[in-house]
Amino acid sequence: MSAPQAAAWQQAGTLILHKMLGELSYEGLLSPQPENPPAHWLLELPDEVRYRFVARRGAFECWVVAPDSATRQAGTGPIERAFDPRALVVDARSVLGLTGLRLADVLAELTATITNEAARIASAPRTVELATMDYDRADGKLTGHPRLVLNKGRLGFAERDRAHYAPESGATFPVHWIAVRRELAEFRSVPGLTAEKLLVEELGAEKIADFTRVLAGHGDPADYVWLPVHPWQREEILGTLYAGEFATGQVVDLGISSDRYIPHQTVRTLANRSHDTRRDVKTALSVRNTLVYRGLASGATLAGPSVTHWLTTLHERDPLLSQQYRFGLLGEVASVSVRHPVFGALDELPYRFHETLGVLWREPIRTRVEPDQRAISYAALPYRDAQGVALISELIRASGLAPLEWLRRVLDLTLTPLLHWLLRYGVAFCPHGQNLILIVDAESKPVRAFIKDFAQGVDLLDEDLPEYAELAADARAGMLRWPAYLLAQSLFSSVFSGQLRFIAEILFDDFGAARTECWQLVRDIVADYRAAHPETASRLDDCRLFDETVERVCLNTEHLAGQGFDKVDRDDEFDVRQGMVRNPLAGPDPDGAW
């Protein structure tokens, strides 16, 4: 390992270890005790191992661990700088309940996460560069899920796969196109978009002619449905599970695309780098990453275009959404799902065997941004470069706005439309940082927001609203239904706990902005919405946004338990929730943490 590689590896490990101390303590898996001076903490583990670090408490009673502050001491041995999160897992294995195969599995996934994060660090841009970088390319520069510690495991990828398909590599690649006989495949689309029109727009006449010639040697091309496939999936999964279907001509390999694609942070979603107007493709990828295998469930995949059409129809006739806020929807306009003739008939198999072949075509953000505007992932806002400059702070300085005014605009552009969807239409999105996109103008001032991921990221109320009757029956039947207070968990988990608690700490560190004022902005926006829309006040009360306590989201607890990877059905909850914490929306903290 070269000196730069060693430095990147150690830096990646240090970042992850400090994140682990904070997030696992927040979830109650670790129990640090206060020391003197204030803000110093001691974590005592079995075999006389002690970790010490500096941290303050934040919203949702979280821990904000000071960078590079952690040390480790075993027995009477030397006090050493702590930089290897795998050592922390081994030290805390009995506390975390990890033994045998599960311990090995966690260490393997953690090692892969460190490796991928080190690759990112080795080519990490300065914040000022990231601020103006193309959205699709910038996605590969990010640190991943803000709460999950094992957030870049991608189990299934070998070293060569990381070089070819990991977003950190910055590499582009073609996709495979295959054709599947219609008795095994189903195509869906929004009104006005046929399969033929889609293929012309995505492939062009010349490539269609090439693929048709290949397919003609196997049968009537009209008997087949075409779809793009991730090259890893084609080689590692389809080449084995669909070997019989390839042999008999039920599935035909048409060849590779002329276009090249780049992966987003989610790995399976690919952006077209050869043609700006062509759509993003969300592919089935049987790689395990952040809690689940990244396949495509048939029901949700086929429902995607219907949900998109329904949401778009509601959006266009609602002045608040379409005119006042212009809250953009990046629709999933077409989809294909394929049922394996053997595995697909066995309902008792784990879900990953039913999600091996499918695709969603999604509208790309690059076609929706005006020439003097930039698209920035909300997941990019907490990014800090090697010089310690945060992206959100860079944008604020460039805008000329006061920090809290800039944040107020972003929260209003985001939270008000999400509240409107939730309270007026009973629709909850999954608005985490990777699904939300901020649009800023040439001066870095926030102007609007977009959201994506509808096929598996939209849930409904457990009551019948008139608007639900406009949604296609098969799509409506497959969507999850929740009482209002659980549907509002989408805001607590993805926006408040998943984003704002981190952003508030950055503004406190970089500008001295009081964290209490950041959270007061949220209360004000909710109050303003309530005043403007009294007809939804009862449903707002049902959401319990201002209860004194809320359930604590525990993603790492679920991940470390590892009980859901091979079960029959995917999780049907927003997130695992355990215990209660004080709600920052209920009122300011006397100590100023929120």
Coordinates of C-alpha atoms in Angstrom, one line a residue:
M1 CA 0.0 0.0 0.0
S2 CA 1.5 3.4 -1.0
A3 CA 1.7 6.3 1.4
P4 CA -1.3 8.1 -0.1
Q5 CA -3.3 4.9 0.0
A6 CA -2.4 4.3 3.6
A7 CA -3.3 7.9 4.5
A8 CA -6.7 7.6 2.8
W9 CA -7.4 4.3 4.5
Q10 CA -6.6 5.7 7.9
Q11 CA -8.6 8.9 7.3
A12 CA -11.5 6.8 6.2
G13 CA -11.3 4.6 9.2
T14 CA -11.0 7.6 11.5
L15 CA -14.2 9.2 10.0
I16 CA -16.2 6.0 10.3
L17 CA -15.0 5.3 13.9
H18 CA -16.1 8.7 15.1
K19 CA -19.4 8.3 13.3
M20 CA -19.8 4.9 14.9
L21 CA -19.2 6.3 18.4
G22 CA -21.8 9.0 17.8
E23 CA -24.5 6.9 16.1
L24 CA -24.3 3.8 18.1
S25 CA -24.4 5.8 21.3
Y26 CA -27.4 7.7 20.0
E27 CA -29.2 4.3 19.4
G28 CA -28.3 3.1 22.9
L29 CA -26.0 0.4 21.7
L30 CA -23.0 2.0 23.4
S31 CA -23.2 3.8 26.8
P32 CA -20.5 6.5 27.2
Q33 CA -20.2 8.2 30.6
P34 CA -19.3 11.8 31.2
E35 CA -15.9 12.8 32.4
N36 CA -14.2 16.0 33.5
P37 CA -13.7 18.4 31.8
P38 CA -17.2 18.8 30.3
A39 CA -17.9 17.3 26.9
H40 CA -15.3 14.6 27.5
W41 CA -16.7 11.0 27.5
L42 CA -15.5 7.6 28.5
L43 CA -16.7 4.4 26.9
E44 CA -15.7 1.3 29.0
L45 CA -15.8 -2.0 27.2
P46 CA -15.0 -5.6 28.2
D47 CA -11.4 -6.7 28.8
E48 CA -10.5 -3.2 30.3
V49 CA -10.7 -1.5 26.9
R50 CA -11.5 2.2 27.2
Y51 CA -12.3 4.8 24.5
R52 CA -12.3 8.5 25.3
F53 CA -13.7 11.2 23.0
V54 CA -15.1 14.7 22.9
A55 CA -18.7 15.3 22.0
R56 CA -21.7 17.5 22.6
R57 CA -25.4 16.5 22.6
G58 CA -27.7 17.6 19.8
A59 CA -31.3 17.3 18.6
F60 CA -33.0 13.9 19.3
E61 CA -30.4 13.5 22.1
C62 CA -27.8 12.6 19.5
W63 CA -24.0 12.7 19.9
V64 CA -21.9 15.1 17.9
V65 CA -18.4 13.7 18.2
A66 CA -15.5 16.0 17.6
P67 CA -13.3 14.9 14.7
D68 CA -10.1 13.0 15.5
S69 CA -10.8 13.3 19.3
A70 CA -11.1 9.6 20.1
T71 CA -8.4 7.5 21.8
R72 CA -8.2 3.9 22.7
Q73 CA -6.5 2.2 25.7
A74 CA -6.3 -1.5 26.5
G75 CA -5.6 -2.2 30.2
T76 CA -2.6 -0.4 31.3
G77 CA -1.2 -0.1 27.8
P78 CA -0.5 3.2 26.0
I79 CA -3.3 5.6 25.0
E80 CA -3.4 5.6 21.2
R81 CA -5.2 7.6 18.6
A82 CA -8.3 5.6 17.6
F83 CA -8.7 5.2 13.8
D84 CA -9.8 1.6 13.1
P85 CA -13.6 1.0 13.5
R86 CA -13.1 -2.7 13.1
A87 CA -11.1 -2.7 16.4
L88 CA -14.0 -0.9 18.0
V89 CA -16.4 -3.6 16.7
V90 CA -14.2 -6.3 18.1
D91 CA -13.8 -4.5 21.4
A92 CA -17.6 -4.0 21.7
R93 CA -18.7 -7.3 20.1
S94 CA -20.3 -8.7 23.3
V95 CA -22.0 -5.3 24.0
L96 CA -23.3 -5.2 20.4
G97 CA -24.4 -8.8 20.6
L98 CA -22.1 -9.9 17.7
T99 CA -20.8 -13.4 17.7
G100 CA -19.6 -16.0 15.1
L101 CA -20.9 -15.6 11.6
R102 CA -22.7 -12.3 12.3
L103 CA -19.5 -10.8 13.7
A104 CA -17.6 -11.9 10.6
D105 CA -20.3 -10.5 8.4
V106 CA -20.2 -7.1 10.1
L107 CA -16.4 -6.9 9.9
A108 CA -16.5 -7.8 6.2
E109 CA -19.1 -5.2 5.4
L110 CA -17.2 -2.6 7.5
T111 CA -14.0 -3.4 5.8
A112 CA -15.7 -2.9 2.4
T113 CA -17.1 0.4 3.6
I114 CA -13.7 1.7 4.7
T115 CA -12.2 0.6 1.4
N116 CA -14.9 2.5 -0.6
E117 CA -14.6 5.5 1.6
A118 CA -10.9 5.5 1.2
A119 CA -11.3 5.5 -2.6
R120 CA -13.5 8.5 -2.3
I121 CA -11.0 10.4 -0.1
A122 CA -8.2 9.7 -2.5
S123 CA -9.9 11.8 -5.1
A124 CA -12.1 14.0 -3.0
P125 CA -12.6 17.5 -4.5
R126 CA -12.4 20.7 -2.7
T127 CA -15.8 22.0 -1.6
V128 CA -15.6 25.0 -4.0
E129 CA -15.3 22.5 -6.9
L130 CA -18.1 20.2 -5.6
A131 CA -20.4 23.3 -5.4
T132 CA -20.3 23.7 -9.2
M133 CA -19.9 20.1 -10.2
D134 CA -22.4 18.3 -12.4
Y135 CA -25.0 16.6 -10.3
D136 CA -24.4 13.1 -11.6
R137 CA -20.7 13.2 -11.2
A138 CA -20.9 14.9 -7.8
D139 CA -22.9 12.0 -6.4
G140 CA -19.9 9.7 -6.5
K141 CA -18.0 12.1 -4.2
L142 CA -20.3 11.8 -1.2
T143 CA -19.8 10.0 2.1
G144 CA -23.0 8.0 1.9
H145 CA -25.9 7.5 4.4
P146 CA -25.4 10.0 7.3
R147 CA -26.6 7.6 10.0
L148 CA -25.7 4.1 8.8
V149 CA -22.2 3.2 9.7
L150 CA -21.9 0.3 7.3
N151 CA -23.1 2.4 4.4
K152 CA -20.9 1.3 1.5
G153 CA -20.6 -2.4 2.0
R154 CA -21.9 -3.4 -1.4
L155 CA -21.4 -7.1 -0.7
G156 CA -21.0 -8.9 -3.9
F157 CA -18.7 -6.4 -5.6
A158 CA -15.1 -7.7 -6.1
E159 CA -12.1 -5.3 -6.4
R160 CA -12.5 -5.1 -10.1
D161 CA -16.2 -4.4 -9.7
R162 CA -15.4 -1.4 -7.5
A163 CA -13.1 -0.1 -10.1
H164 CA -15.7 -0.4 -12.8
Y165 CA -19.1 0.2 -11.1
A166 CA -18.6 2.0 -7.8
P167 CA -19.6 5.7 -7.8
E168 CA -16.3 6.6 -6.1
S169 CA -14.3 5.4 -9.2
G170 CA -15.9 8.0 -11.4
A171 CA -15.9 5.4 -14.2
T172 CA -18.6 5.2 -16.9
F173 CA -19.7 2.0 -18.5
P174 CA -22.2 0.7 -21.1
V175 CA -25.2 -1.4 -20.0
H176 CA -26.4 -4.7 -21.5
W177 CA -29.7 -4.9 -23.3
I178 CA -31.7 -8.1 -23.2
A179 CA -35.0 -9.2 -24.7
V180 CA -37.5 -11.3 -22.7
R181 CA -40.5 -13.2 -24.0
R182 CA -43.7 -11.5 -23.1
E183 CA -45.0 -14.4 -21.1
L184 CA -42.2 -13.6 -18.6
A185 CA -42.0 -9.8 -18.8
E186 CA -44.4 -7.0 -18.3
F187 CA -44.0 -3.4 -19.5
R188 CA -45.8 -0.4 -17.9
S189 CA -45.6 3.3 -18.8
V190 CA -47.3 6.7 -18.2
P191 CA -50.0 7.7 -20.7
G192 CA -48.6 8.8 -24.0
L193 CA -45.4 6.8 -23.7
T194 CA -45.4 3.5 -25.6
A195 CA -42.6 0.9 -25.5
E196 CA -41.7 1.7 -29.1
K197 CA -41.4 5.5 -28.4
L198 CA -39.4 4.8 -25.3
L199 CA -36.9 2.6 -27.2
V200 CA -36.5 5.2 -30.0
E201 CA -35.8 7.9 -27.3
E202 CA -33.4 5.7 -25.3
L203 CA -31.5 3.8 -28.1
G204 CA -32.0 5.6 -31.4
A205 CA -33.0 4.0 -34.7
E206 CA -29.6 2.6 -35.6
K207 CA -29.2 0.7 -32.3
I208 CA -32.7 -0.6 -32.5
A209 CA -32.0 -2.0 -36.0
D210 CA -28.8 -3.7 -34.7
F211 CA -30.6 -5.3 -31.8
T212 CA -33.6 -6.3 -34.0
R213 CA -31.3 -8.2 -36.3
V214 CA -29.9 -10.1 -33.3
L215 CA -33.3 -10.9 -32.0
A216 CA -34.7 -12.0 -35.4
G217 CA -32.4 -15.1 -35.1
H218 CA -34.4 -16.2 -32.1
G219 CA -38.0 -15.5 -33.1
D220 CA -40.5 -12.8 -33.8
P221 CA -39.2 -9.5 -32.2
A222 CA -42.8 -8.6 -31.4
D223 CA -42.9 -11.4 -28.9
Y224 CA -40.2 -9.8 -26.7
V225 CA -39.9 -7.0 -24.2
W226 CA -36.6 -5.1 -24.1
L227 CA -34.8 -3.7 -21.1
P228 CA -31.3 -2.6 -20.0
V229 CA -29.4 -4.6 -17.4
H230 CA -26.5 -3.6 -15.2
P231 CA -23.4 -5.4 -16.5
W232 CA -22.6 -6.8 -13.0
Q233 CA -26.1 -8.3 -12.8
R234 CA -25.8 -9.7 -16.4
E235 CA -22.6 -11.5 -15.5
E236 CA -23.0 -12.5 -11.9
I237 CA -26.7 -13.2 -11.6
L238 CA -28.5 -13.6 -14.9
G239 CA -25.7 -15.7 -16.4
T240 CA -26.4 -18.3 -13.7
L241 CA -30.1 -18.0 -12.6
Y242 CA -31.3 -17.4 -16.2
A243 CA -28.9 -19.8 -18.0
G244 CA -31.7 -22.1 -19.1
E245 CA -33.8 -19.2 -20.4
F246 CA -30.8 -17.9 -22.4
A247 CA -30.2 -21.4 -23.8
T248 CA -33.8 -21.8 -24.9
G249 CA -34.3 -18.3 -26.3
Q250 CA -36.8 -17.1 -23.7
V251 CA -34.2 -14.5 -22.8
V252 CA -31.9 -13.1 -25.5
D253 CA -28.7 -11.0 -25.1
L254 CA -29.0 -8.2 -27.6
G255 CA -25.6 -6.6 -26.9
I256 CA -24.3 -3.5 -25.1
S257 CA -25.4 0.1 -25.3
S258 CA -23.6 2.7 -27.3
D259 CA -24.2 5.1 -24.4
R260 CA -22.2 5.1 -21.3
Y261 CA -23.6 5.5 -17.8
I262 CA -22.3 6.7 -14.4
P263 CA -23.7 5.3 -11.1
H264 CA -25.3 7.4 -8.4
Q265 CA -24.6 6.8 -4.8
T266 CA -27.3 4.2 -4.7
V267 CA -25.1 2.1 -7.1
R268 CA -28.0 0.6 -9.1
T269 CA -29.3 3.9 -10.5
L270 CA -27.4 5.0 -13.5
A271 CA -27.3 8.3 -15.3
N272 CA -26.7 8.6 -19.1
R273 CA -23.4 10.4 -19.8
S274 CA -23.6 10.2 -23.6
H275 CA -27.0 11.8 -24.1
D276 CA -28.2 14.5 -21.7
T277 CA -31.9 14.0 -22.7
R278 CA -32.0 10.3 -22.1
R279 CA -33.4 9.0 -18.8
D280 CA -31.8 7.6 -15.7
V281 CA -32.3 3.9 -15.3
K282 CA -32.8 2.2 -12.0
T283 CA -31.7 -1.4 -12.5
A284 CA -32.0 -4.5 -10.4
L285 CA -28.7 -5.2 -8.7
S286 CA -28.4 -8.2 -6.4
V287 CA -25.8 -6.5 -4.2
R288 CA -26.4 -6.1 -0.5
N289 CA -26.0 -2.6 0.6
T290 CA -27.4 -0.6 3.5
L291 CA -29.9 -3.1 5.0
V292 CA -31.2 -4.8 1.8
Y293 CA -30.4 -6.4 -1.5
R294 CA -30.8 -3.8 -4.2
G295 CA -33.1 -5.7 -6.5
L296 CA -36.4 -4.4 -7.9
A297 CA -39.7 -5.7 -6.4
S298 CA -42.2 -6.5 -9.1
G299 CA -45.2 -4.9 -7.7
A300 CA -43.6 -1.6 -6.9
T301 CA -41.7 -1.6 -10.2
L302 CA -44.8 -2.1 -12.2
A303 CA -46.7 0.5 -10.1
G304 CA -44.1 3.2 -10.6
P305 CA -45.5 4.8 -13.8
S306 CA -49.1 4.7 -12.3
V307 CA -47.9 6.4 -9.1
T308 CA -46.0 8.9 -11.2
H309 CA -49.0 9.8 -13.3
W310 CA -51.2 10.1 -10.3
L311 CA -48.8 12.3 -8.4
T312 CA -48.2 14.5 -11.5
T313 CA -51.9 14.9 -12.0
L314 CA -52.4 16.1 -8.4
H315 CA -49.3 18.3 -8.6
E316 CA -50.4 20.1 -11.8
R317 CA -53.8 21.1 -10.5
D318 CA -52.5 22.3 -7.1
P319 CA -51.3 25.9 -7.2
L320 CA -49.2 25.6 -4.1
L321 CA -47.2 22.7 -5.5
S322 CA -47.1 23.6 -9.2
Q323 CA -46.9 27.4 -9.1
Q324 CA -46.0 28.8 -5.7
Y325 CA -43.3 26.3 -4.8
R326 CA -42.8 24.4 -8.1
F327 CA -41.9 21.3 -6.0
G328 CA -40.6 19.1 -8.8
L329 CA -41.3 15.4 -9.3
L330 CA -38.7 13.3 -11.1
G331 CA -41.2 10.7 -12.4
E332 CA -40.6 7.0 -13.1
V333 CA -42.2 7.1 -16.5
A334 CA -41.8 3.4 -17.6
S335 CA -40.8 0.1 -16.1
V336 CA -40.3 -3.6 -16.9
S337 CA -40.5 -6.5 -14.4
V338 CA -39.5 -10.0 -15.3
R339 CA -40.8 -13.1 -13.5
H340 CA -38.4 -16.0 -13.4
P341 CA -40.2 -19.2 -14.6
V342 CA -38.9 -21.3 -11.7
F343 CA -37.9 -19.0 -8.8
G344 CA -40.8 -16.7 -9.5
A345 CA -43.3 -19.4 -8.7
L346 CA -41.9 -20.2 -5.3
D347 CA -43.4 -17.6 -2.9
E348 CA -41.4 -19.0 0.1
L349 CA -38.0 -18.0 -1.4
P350 CA -36.2 -14.9 0.1
Y351 CA -37.2 -11.7 -1.6
R352 CA -33.9 -11.3 -3.4
F353 CA -34.6 -14.3 -5.7
H354 CA -37.8 -12.5 -6.9
E355 CA -36.1 -9.2 -7.7
T356 CA -33.3 -10.1 -10.0
L357 CA -34.5 -8.6 -13.3
G358 CA -36.3 -5.4 -13.9
V359 CA -35.8 -1.7 -14.7
L360 CA -37.4 1.7 -14.1
W361 CA -36.8 4.7 -16.4
R362 CA -36.7 8.0 -14.4
E363 CA -36.8 11.6 -15.6
P364 CA -33.2 13.0 -15.1
I365 CA -32.7 16.2 -13.2
R366 CA -30.4 17.6 -15.9
T367 CA -33.3 18.2 -18.2
R368 CA -35.3 20.1 -15.5
V369 CA -32.6 22.7 -14.5
E370 CA -32.5 26.1 -16.2
P371 CA -29.2 27.3 -17.7
D372 CA -28.4 29.7 -14.8
Q373 CA -29.2 27.1 -12.1
R374 CA -27.4 24.2 -10.5
A375 CA -28.8 20.9 -9.0
I376 CA -27.3 19.8 -5.7
S377 CA -28.2 16.7 -3.8
Y378 CA -29.3 17.3 -0.2
A379 CA -27.0 14.5 0.7
A380 CA -24.1 16.7 -0.5
L381 CA -24.9 19.6 1.9
P382 CA -22.9 18.2 4.9
Y383 CA -19.9 17.4 2.8
R384 CA -16.6 18.7 4.2
D385 CA -13.3 18.8 2.2
A386 CA -9.8 18.2 3.5
Q387 CA -9.6 21.8 4.5
G388 CA -12.8 21.5 6.6
V389 CA -15.1 23.6 4.4
A390 CA -18.7 22.3 4.4
L391 CA -20.7 22.6 1.1
I392 CA -23.7 24.2 2.8
S393 CA -21.4 26.8 4.3
E394 CA -19.8 27.5 0.9
L395 CA -23.2 28.0 -0.7
I396 CA -24.3 30.3 2.2
R397 CA -21.2 32.5 1.8
A398 CA -21.6 32.6 -1.9
S399 CA -25.2 33.6 -1.7
G400 CA -24.6 36.7 0.5
L401 CA -27.5 35.6 2.7
A402 CA -27.4 35.3 6.5
P403 CA -27.0 31.6 7.4
L404 CA -30.4 31.3 9.0
E405 CA -32.1 33.1 6.1
W406 CA -30.5 30.7 3.6
L407 CA -31.6 27.7 5.7
R408 CA -35.1 29.2 6.1
R409 CA -35.5 29.3 2.4
V410 CA -34.4 25.7 2.0
L411 CA -36.6 24.4 4.7
D412 CA -39.6 26.3 3.3
L413 CA -39.0 25.0 -0.2
T414 CA -38.8 21.5 1.2
L415 CA -40.9 21.2 4.2
T416 CA -44.0 23.2 3.1
P417 CA -44.6 21.0 0.0
L418 CA -43.9 17.8 1.9
L419 CA -46.4 19.0 4.6
H420 CA -48.9 19.8 1.9
W421 CA -48.6 16.4 0.3
L422 CA -48.9 14.7 3.7
L423 CA -51.8 16.7 5.1
R424 CA -53.8 17.6 2.0
Y425 CA -53.4 14.4 0.0
G426 CA -52.3 11.8 2.5
V427 CA -49.0 11.1 0.6
A428 CA -45.7 10.5 2.3
F429 CA -42.5 10.4 0.3
C430 CA -39.1 9.0 1.4
P431 CA -37.4 12.5 1.5
H432 CA -33.9 11.5 2.6
G433 CA -30.9 13.3 1.3
Q434 CA -30.4 11.2 -1.8
N435 CA -34.0 11.6 -2.9
L436 CA -34.1 15.4 -2.5
I437 CA -32.4 17.8 -4.9
L438 CA -31.9 21.5 -4.2
I439 CA -31.9 23.9 -7.1
V440 CA -29.8 27.1 -6.5
D441 CA -29.4 30.1 -8.8
A442 CA -26.2 31.6 -10.1
E443 CA -25.7 33.3 -6.7
S444 CA -26.2 30.0 -4.8
K445 CA -29.6 31.2 -3.5
P446 CA -32.1 28.4 -3.1
V447 CA -35.0 28.6 -5.6
R448 CA -36.8 25.2 -5.7
A449 CA -36.6 21.5 -4.8
F450 CA -37.2 18.2 -6.5
I451 CA -37.9 14.7 -5.1
K452 CA -37.6 11.3 -6.7
D453 CA -38.1 7.6 -5.9
F454 CA -41.8 6.8 -6.1
A455 CA -42.0 3.1 -6.8
Q456 CA -40.8 2.0 -3.4
G457 CA -40.8 5.4 -1.6
V458 CA -44.5 6.6 -1.4
D459 CA -46.9 5.5 1.3
L460 CA -50.6 6.5 2.0
L461 CA -52.9 7.1 4.9
D462 CA -54.9 4.3 6.4
E463 CA -58.2 6.0 5.4
D464 CA -59.9 6.6 2.1
L465 CA -59.3 10.1 0.6
P466 CA -61.2 11.1 -2.6
E467 CA -57.9 11.5 -4.4
Y468 CA -57.0 7.8 -3.8
A469 CA -59.7 6.8 -6.2
E470 CA -57.8 8.4 -9.0
L471 CA -54.8 6.1 -8.5
A472 CA -54.9 2.9 -10.5
A473 CA -56.4 0.1 -8.4
D474 CA -53.5 -2.3 -8.7
A475 CA -51.0 0.4 -7.7
R476 CA -53.1 1.5 -4.8
A477 CA -53.6 -2.1 -3.6
G478 CA -49.8 -2.6 -3.3
M479 CA -49.0 0.6 -1.4
L480 CA -48.5 0.6 2.3
R481 CA -51.1 2.4 4.5
W482 CA -50.4 4.0 7.9
P483 CA -52.2 6.2 10.5
A484 CA -51.2 9.8 10.3
Y485 CA -48.7 9.8 13.2
L486 CA -46.8 6.9 11.6
L487 CA -47.0 8.5 8.1
A488 CA -45.4 11.6 9.6
Q489 CA -42.4 9.4 10.6
S490 CA -41.2 10.1 7.0
L491 CA -40.5 13.6 8.1
F492 CA -38.9 12.8 11.4
S493 CA -36.7 10.0 10.1
S494 CA -35.7 11.4 6.7
V495 CA -35.8 15.2 7.2
F496 CA -35.5 16.1 10.9
S497 CA -33.3 13.3 12.2
G498 CA -31.8 12.3 8.9
Q499 CA -30.8 15.8 7.7
L500 CA -31.5 18.8 9.8
R501 CA -29.8 17.6 13.0
F502 CA -26.6 17.4 11.0
I503 CA -27.1 20.7 9.2
A504 CA -27.9 22.6 12.5
E505 CA -24.6 21.4 13.9
I506 CA -22.6 22.6 10.9
L507 CA -24.2 26.0 11.0
F508 CA -23.4 26.2 14.7
D509 CA -19.7 25.3 14.1
D510 CA -19.1 27.3 11.0
F511 CA -21.2 30.5 11.7
G512 CA -22.1 30.3 15.4
A513 CA -25.8 30.1 14.4
A514 CA -27.8 29.0 17.5
R515 CA -29.2 25.5 17.1
T516 CA -32.3 26.6 18.8
E517 CA -32.9 29.1 16.0
C518 CA -32.5 26.4 13.4
W519 CA -35.3 24.3 15.0
Q520 CA -37.4 27.4 15.6
L521 CA -37.5 27.8 11.8
V522 CA -39.1 24.4 11.5
R523 CA -41.8 25.3 14.1
D524 CA -42.5 28.5 12.3
I525 CA -42.9 26.9 8.9
V526 CA -45.3 24.3 10.4
A527 CA -47.2 27.1 12.2
D528 CA -47.4 29.2 9.0
Y529 CA -48.7 26.2 7.1
R530 CA -51.3 25.5 9.7
A531 CA -52.5 29.2 9.6
A532 CA -52.7 29.1 5.8
H533 CA -54.5 25.8 5.7
P534 CA -56.9 25.4 8.6
E535 CA -58.8 22.7 6.7
T536 CA -55.9 20.3 7.4
A537 CA -55.5 21.2 11.1
S538 CA -57.1 18.1 12.3
R539 CA -54.8 15.9 10.3
L540 CA -51.8 17.9 11.4
D541 CA -52.8 17.2 15.0
D542 CA -53.1 13.5 14.2
C543 CA -49.5 13.6 13.0
R544 CA -48.3 14.5 16.5
L545 CA -45.4 16.6 15.2
F546 CA -45.2 18.5 18.5
D547 CA -45.4 15.7 21.0
E548 CA -42.9 16.0 23.8
T549 CA -41.1 12.8 22.8
V550 CA -40.8 10.8 19.6
E551 CA -39.6 7.3 18.8
R552 CA -35.9 7.0 18.3
V553 CA -34.9 5.8 14.8
C554 CA -32.4 2.9 15.0
L555 CA -31.1 2.0 11.6
N556 CA -27.8 0.6 12.9
T557 CA -29.5 -1.6 15.4
E558 CA -31.4 -3.2 12.6
H559 CA -28.4 -3.5 10.4
L560 CA -26.2 -5.1 13.0
A561 CA -28.9 -7.6 13.9
G562 CA -28.8 -8.7 10.3
Q563 CA -32.1 -10.6 10.5
G564 CA -33.7 -9.2 7.4
F565 CA -31.3 -10.0 4.6
D566 CA -32.7 -13.3 3.6
K567 CA -36.3 -13.1 4.8
V568 CA -39.2 -13.7 2.4
D569 CA -40.5 -10.1 2.4
R570 CA -38.7 -6.8 2.6
D571 CA -39.2 -4.6 5.6
D572 CA -42.6 -2.9 5.7
E573 CA -41.7 -0.2 8.2
F574 CA -40.3 3.3 7.5
D575 CA -37.5 2.5 9.9
V576 CA -36.8 0.5 13.1
R577 CA -37.8 2.6 16.1
Q578 CA -36.8 1.8 19.7
G579 CA -37.3 3.9 22.8
M580 CA -38.2 7.5 23.1
V581 CA -36.2 10.8 22.8
R582 CA -37.2 14.4 23.3
N583 CA -38.7 15.9 20.3
P584 CA -36.9 19.1 19.1
L585 CA -40.2 20.3 17.5
A586 CA -41.9 20.4 20.9
G587 CA -39.8 23.4 22.1
P588 CA -36.3 24.7 22.6
D589 CA -33.9 22.8 24.8
P590 CA -32.8 24.7 27.9
D591 CA -29.2 23.9 27.2
G592 CA -29.4 25.1 23.6
A593 CA -29.0 21.7 21.9
W594 CA -32.1 22.4 19.8

